[in-house]
Each structure stands twice: as C-alpha cells, then as structure tokens.
Amino acid sequence: MIKRLTVIGVGLIGGSLALALRRAGEVGHVTGVGRSLANLELAEQRGIIDAYTTNAAEAVTQADMVVIAVSVGASGEIFNTVRSALPASAVITDVGSAKGSVVAAARTALGDRFPRFVAGHPIAGTEHSGAGAAFVDLYVDHKVVLTPEPDTDQDALAQVGAMWTAVGADVISMPVDAHDRALAATSHLPHLLAFNLVDMLAQHEDGESIFDFAAGGFRDFTRIASSSPQMWTEIALANRDAVLASGRDYAERFEALLLALERGDSEALLAIFESARHTRNRNIVQVRKDGE
Ligand code: NAP
C-alpha cells in the first residue's frame, strides 16, 4: 500500500491511476499537482485527489511514491524542480509515451537519486485529456512497460510494478531502445498518419463538406487525430529517430503500393491486403481494449 502518493499531472493517465489505486484500497492520501486550479478542483470534486497544489517541490516532501504524468516535454523541468525536495526513501516514476529522452533527463536532473526512478509507460489511453477524462478501469488487462536501467534500485522497481499490478495491469520490462522502436511503429507513426490524413482532407478543394462522406472506416482510422496536438508534438520530437525510421519505412512501402496500383498490379495489391488482414486478425481483433 502507498501511504502518500503525489501525482504530478492529474489528467487522463495520472487521474485514472489515482482513481484505480483508491478503488483497490492501495493508497492512503493523494496529492495532485498541476498548473491550472480548474483542473485540480475538478480532480478533487471527482474524488481523484485529497489535496492539491501548484508547487511540485512542496507536494513531494512527504511522498512515498511520486508519479509524473505530464507530457514528455515537461518532465525534465519537473525532475529538476522536485530533486532536492524528494525524501530519500521515495520512489519516483513516470508514464511518458517515449522513454529515451525522459530517462536521459531524469539521469541528469536526479543525479545520485536516479536509482529511485523507474521509467514506465502504460499501454492504455484514449484521445481525451484532463481530470474529467480519467476513469477507474483504464488499466485493467492492459500492459504497462517498465524500462529499468542497470542502476535502477530493485526495491523501487518492485514497488512500481506492484502499483500497476494492483490496478489490474500486466507489467512487463524491456530496454528503453526496444520500447521506443516498438512504440514508434505501433503508436507514434499511426498518430502522425491520422493527424496528417485529416489535415490533408481539411484542405480539400471541396472544403470541409468532404467530411459529410466520412463513415465508420474514416472514424475508426482517425479517432486518434482528436488527441492533444501539444502532447503528440512532444512525443514525436521526444522519439524523433525511431519515428523517422518507421515513417520512412512506411513512406517507401506506401510508394510501392501506389506504384502497384498505377500499373494495375492486382496480385501485388491483393498480397499486401491479404497479409495485412491475416496479421491484424491474428494479433489485434481479440485485443479490443488496447489503447495508446
Ligand atoms: P493530460 O490528460 O493532458 O494530463 C496531463 C496533465 O498534466 C494535465 O492535467 C495538466 O494540467 C498537467 N500538466 C501539464 N504540464 C504540467 C506541468 N508542467 N506541471 C504540472 N502539471 C502539468 O495528458 P495524459 O493523456 O494524461 O498524458 C500524460 C502523459 O501520459 C504523457 O506523457 C503521455 O505521453 C502519457 N501517455 C498518454 C496516453 C494517452 O493515451 N493519452 C497513454 C499512455 C501514456 P494543467 O494543464 O492544469 O497543468
């Protein structure tokens, strides 16, 4: 059980974790930290947090566990702010969608406290933001990836793993690079494609009336283009090399598909579509709850 939890960034991800820990009876007192009072007041009204402040350093002085759940670009500044206020026994973790840049920032800012930091990423989410979007079941039956470093304390790793297990998640560990390559391909690139496609259509010669003809397929494919533009700009930049590699691979394959179409090569088109359908049916269709 976590006696005193501090959640820095009480939005969809941080807020849902606090709600789920409460339901599991695994947390005593929860302090929320944010920049806007309106979001923190809403979090308190919804029973997500017991108290709040806009001062991150003040909020961690009594904490047993600190969860940083702000956008990846903001986490470096948070590590700097809390470093000297953290109790020696506190465990600190994060939920950022890209891990390499966050781990590097934590190592620099936390110094000799770095072993108490466990980088993490819940593979769960929606396109909605803020405390109003938090919900208690978000992590049930979802994976949470932890990316410990060789000098991460085993005790800190065990505490963070136990926290996620308590909210119903399936915890796995993997190296930072492997995480960032996998998520570039399965999450970050799809977000770029969805944003780009909707933006392309927004500039269509028929104007936005083109969307009158958008049905279920378009809605499914582009749901994630309703996600926070600021958050996804930061994720793309934070995982730039892996996203570029995946994006260039995709651009090459898309060009090959267009060439097959241009030459009327039904065999080539059919081969791509059949392989894609079989792969998706085998790997994705049963996994209905997976998020970002
Ligand atoms: P969110 O709903 O926008 O929540 C982030 C919260 O952080 C906001 O409530 C914001 O409130 C607060 N915040 C932002 N900057 C801050 C700062 N400098 N100091 C203190 N609080 C700050 O975003 P989210 O979807 O929960 O995402 C949070 C993290 O989870 C991101 O790193 C993201 O990569 C990761 N993640 C997201 C998903 C997803 O599907 N959304 C899935 C997995 C992981 P104020 O604006 O009031 O400060």
PDB file of N, CA, C and O in Angstrom, residues 123 141 143 186 274-291:
ATOM      1  N   ILE A 123       0.332   1.079 -21.598  1.00  0.00           N
ATOM      2  CA  ILE A 123      -0.136   0.989 -22.997  1.00  0.00           C
ATOM      3  C   ILE A 123      -1.661   0.999 -22.950  1.00  0.00           C
ATOM      4  O   ILE A 123      -2.331  -0.008 -23.200  1.00  0.00           O
ATOM      5  N   ASP A 141      -6.344  -5.136 -17.493  1.00  0.00           N
ATOM      6  CA  ASP A 141      -5.963  -6.002 -18.620  1.00  0.00           C
ATOM      7  C   ASP A 141      -5.152  -5.273 -19.693  1.00  0.00           C
ATOM      8  O   ASP A 141      -5.132  -5.707 -20.844  1.00  0.00           O
ATOM      9  N   LYS A 143      -1.286  -3.641 -20.834  1.00  0.00           N
ATOM     10  CA  LYS A 143       0.136  -3.769 -20.498  1.00  0.00           C
ATOM     11  C   LYS A 143       0.660  -2.450 -19.948  1.00  0.00           C
ATOM     12  O   LYS A 143       0.229  -1.364 -20.366  1.00  0.00           O
ATOM     13  N   THR A 186       4.012   1.250 -33.552  1.00  0.00           N
ATOM     14  CA  THR A 186       2.617   0.862 -33.271  1.00  0.00           C
ATOM     15  C   THR A 186       1.741   2.000 -32.762  1.00  0.00           C
ATOM     16  O   THR A 186       0.520   1.887 -32.760  1.00  0.00           O
ATOM     17  N   GLU A 274      -4.096  -9.038 -48.192  1.00  0.00           N
ATOM     18  CA  GLU A 274      -4.330 -10.328 -47.510  1.00  0.00           C
ATOM     19  C   GLU A 274      -3.390 -10.517 -46.336  1.00  0.00           C
ATOM     20  O   GLU A 274      -3.796 -10.939 -45.259  1.00  0.00           O
ATOM     21  N   SER A 275      -2.124 -10.169 -46.545  1.00  0.00           N
ATOM     22  CA  SER A 275      -1.158 -10.304 -45.449  1.00  0.00           C
ATOM     23  C   SER A 275      -1.573  -9.409 -44.277  1.00  0.00           C
ATOM     24  O   SER A 275      -1.535  -9.814 -43.109  1.00  0.00           O
ATOM     25  N   ALA A 276      -2.000  -8.183 -44.600  1.00  0.00           N
ATOM     26  CA  ALA A 276      -2.399  -7.237 -43.546  1.00  0.00           C
ATOM     27  C   ALA A 276      -3.627  -7.761 -42.798  1.00  0.00           C
ATOM     28  O   ALA A 276      -3.678  -7.744 -41.561  1.00  0.00           O
ATOM     29  N   ARG A 277      -4.614  -8.273 -43.540  1.00  0.00           N
ATOM     30  CA  ARG A 277      -5.825  -8.745 -42.871  1.00  0.00           C
ATOM     31  C   ARG A 277      -5.542  -9.925 -41.948  1.00  0.00           C
ATOM     32  O   ARG A 277      -5.991  -9.954 -40.800  1.00  0.00           O
ATOM     33  N   HIS A 278      -4.738 -10.882 -42.449  1.00  0.00           N
ATOM     34  CA  HIS A 278      -4.427 -12.042 -41.606  1.00  0.00           C
ATOM     35  C   HIS A 278      -3.663 -11.616 -40.365  1.00  0.00           C
ATOM     36  O   HIS A 278      -3.937 -12.078 -39.260  1.00  0.00           O
ATOM     37  N   THR A 279      -2.702 -10.728 -40.543  1.00  0.00           N
ATOM     38  CA  THR A 279      -1.886 -10.289 -39.404  1.00  0.00           C
ATOM     39  C   THR A 279      -2.753  -9.563 -38.388  1.00  0.00           C
ATOM     40  O   THR A 279      -2.654  -9.795 -37.181  1.00  0.00           O
ATOM     41  N   ARG A 280      -3.623  -8.684 -38.864  1.00  0.00           N
ATOM     42  CA  ARG A 280      -4.475  -7.932 -37.934  1.00  0.00           C
ATOM     43  C   ARG A 280      -5.427  -8.865 -37.197  1.00  0.00           C
ATOM     44  O   ARG A 280      -5.589  -8.768 -35.975  1.00  0.00           O
ATOM     45  N   ASN A 281      -6.045  -9.788 -37.935  1.00  0.00           N
ATOM     46  CA  ASN A 281      -6.992 -10.703 -37.287  1.00  0.00           C
ATOM     47  C   ASN A 281      -6.312 -11.563 -36.228  1.00  0.00           C
ATOM     48  O   ASN A 281      -6.887 -11.851 -35.192  1.00  0.00           O
ATOM     49  N   ARG A 282      -5.057 -11.959 -36.505  1.00  0.00           N
ATOM     50  CA  ARG A 282      -4.326 -12.813 -35.569  1.00  0.00           C
ATOM     51  C   ARG A 282      -3.906 -12.047 -34.313  1.00  0.00           C
ATOM     52  O   ARG A 282      -3.929 -12.559 -33.216  1.00  0.00           O
ATOM     53  N   ASN A 283      -3.537 -10.776 -34.495  1.00  0.00           N
ATOM     54  CA  ASN A 283      -2.894 -10.046 -33.390  1.00  0.00           C
ATOM     55  C   ASN A 283      -3.734  -8.974 -32.716  1.00  0.00           C
ATOM     56  O   ASN A 283      -3.478  -8.609 -31.575  1.00  0.00           O
ATOM     57  N   ILE A 284      -4.703  -8.445 -33.404  1.00  0.00           N
ATOM     58  CA  ILE A 284      -5.378  -7.248 -32.888  1.00  0.00           C
ATOM     59  C   ILE A 284      -6.841  -7.475 -32.565  1.00  0.00           C
ATOM     60  O   ILE A 284      -7.340  -6.975 -31.570  1.00  0.00           O
ATOM     61  N   VAL A 285      -7.543  -8.225 -33.395  1.00  0.00           N
ATOM     62  CA  VAL A 285      -9.005  -8.274 -33.269  1.00  0.00           C
ATOM     63  C   VAL A 285      -9.445  -8.731 -31.884  1.00  0.00           C
ATOM     64  O   VAL A 285     -10.352  -8.170 -31.303  1.00  0.00           O
ATOM     65  N   GLN A 286      -8.736  -9.723 -31.282  1.00  0.00           N
ATOM     66  CA  GLN A 286      -9.125 -10.185 -29.953  1.00  0.00           C
ATOM     67  C   GLN A 286      -8.759  -9.176 -28.869  1.00  0.00           C
ATOM     68  O   GLN A 286      -9.322  -9.168 -27.799  1.00  0.00           O
ATOM     69  N   VAL A 287      -7.780  -8.314 -29.153  1.00  0.00           N
ATOM     70  CA  VAL A 287      -7.271  -7.386 -28.135  1.00  0.00           C
ATOM     71  C   VAL A 287      -8.039  -6.075 -28.270  1.00  0.00           C
ATOM     72  O   VAL A 287      -7.517  -5.056 -28.642  1.00  0.00           O
ATOM     73  N   ARG A 288      -9.314  -6.144 -27.911  1.00  0.00           N
ATOM     74  CA  ARG A 288     -10.166  -4.993 -28.182  1.00  0.00           C
ATOM     75  C   ARG A 288      -9.875  -3.789 -27.310  1.00  0.00           C
ATOM     76  O   ARG A 288     -10.190  -2.670 -27.654  1.00  0.00           O
ATOM     77  N   LYS A 289      -9.299  -4.023 -26.129  1.00  0.00           N
ATOM     78  CA  LYS A 289      -9.195  -2.914 -25.185  1.00  0.00           C
ATOM     79  C   LYS A 289      -7.908  -2.113 -25.322  1.00  0.00           C
ATOM     80  O   LYS A 289      -7.711  -1.151 -24.603  1.00  0.00           O
ATOM     81  N   ASP A 290      -6.994  -2.546 -26.188  1.00  0.00           N
ATOM     82  CA  ASP A 290      -5.705  -1.849 -26.227  1.00  0.00           C
ATOM     83  C   ASP A 290      -5.873  -0.394 -26.640  1.00  0.00           C
ATOM     84  O   ASP A 290      -6.586  -0.064 -27.560  1.00  0.00           O
ATOM     85  N   GLY A 291      -5.155   0.485 -25.910  1.00  0.00           N
ATOM     86  CA  GLY A 291      -5.184   1.906 -26.224  1.00  0.00           C
ATOM     87  C   GLY A 291      -3.826   2.367 -26.678  1.00  0.00           C
ATOM     88  O   GLY A 291      -3.044   1.574 -27.189  1.00  0.00           O
TER      89      GLY A 291
END
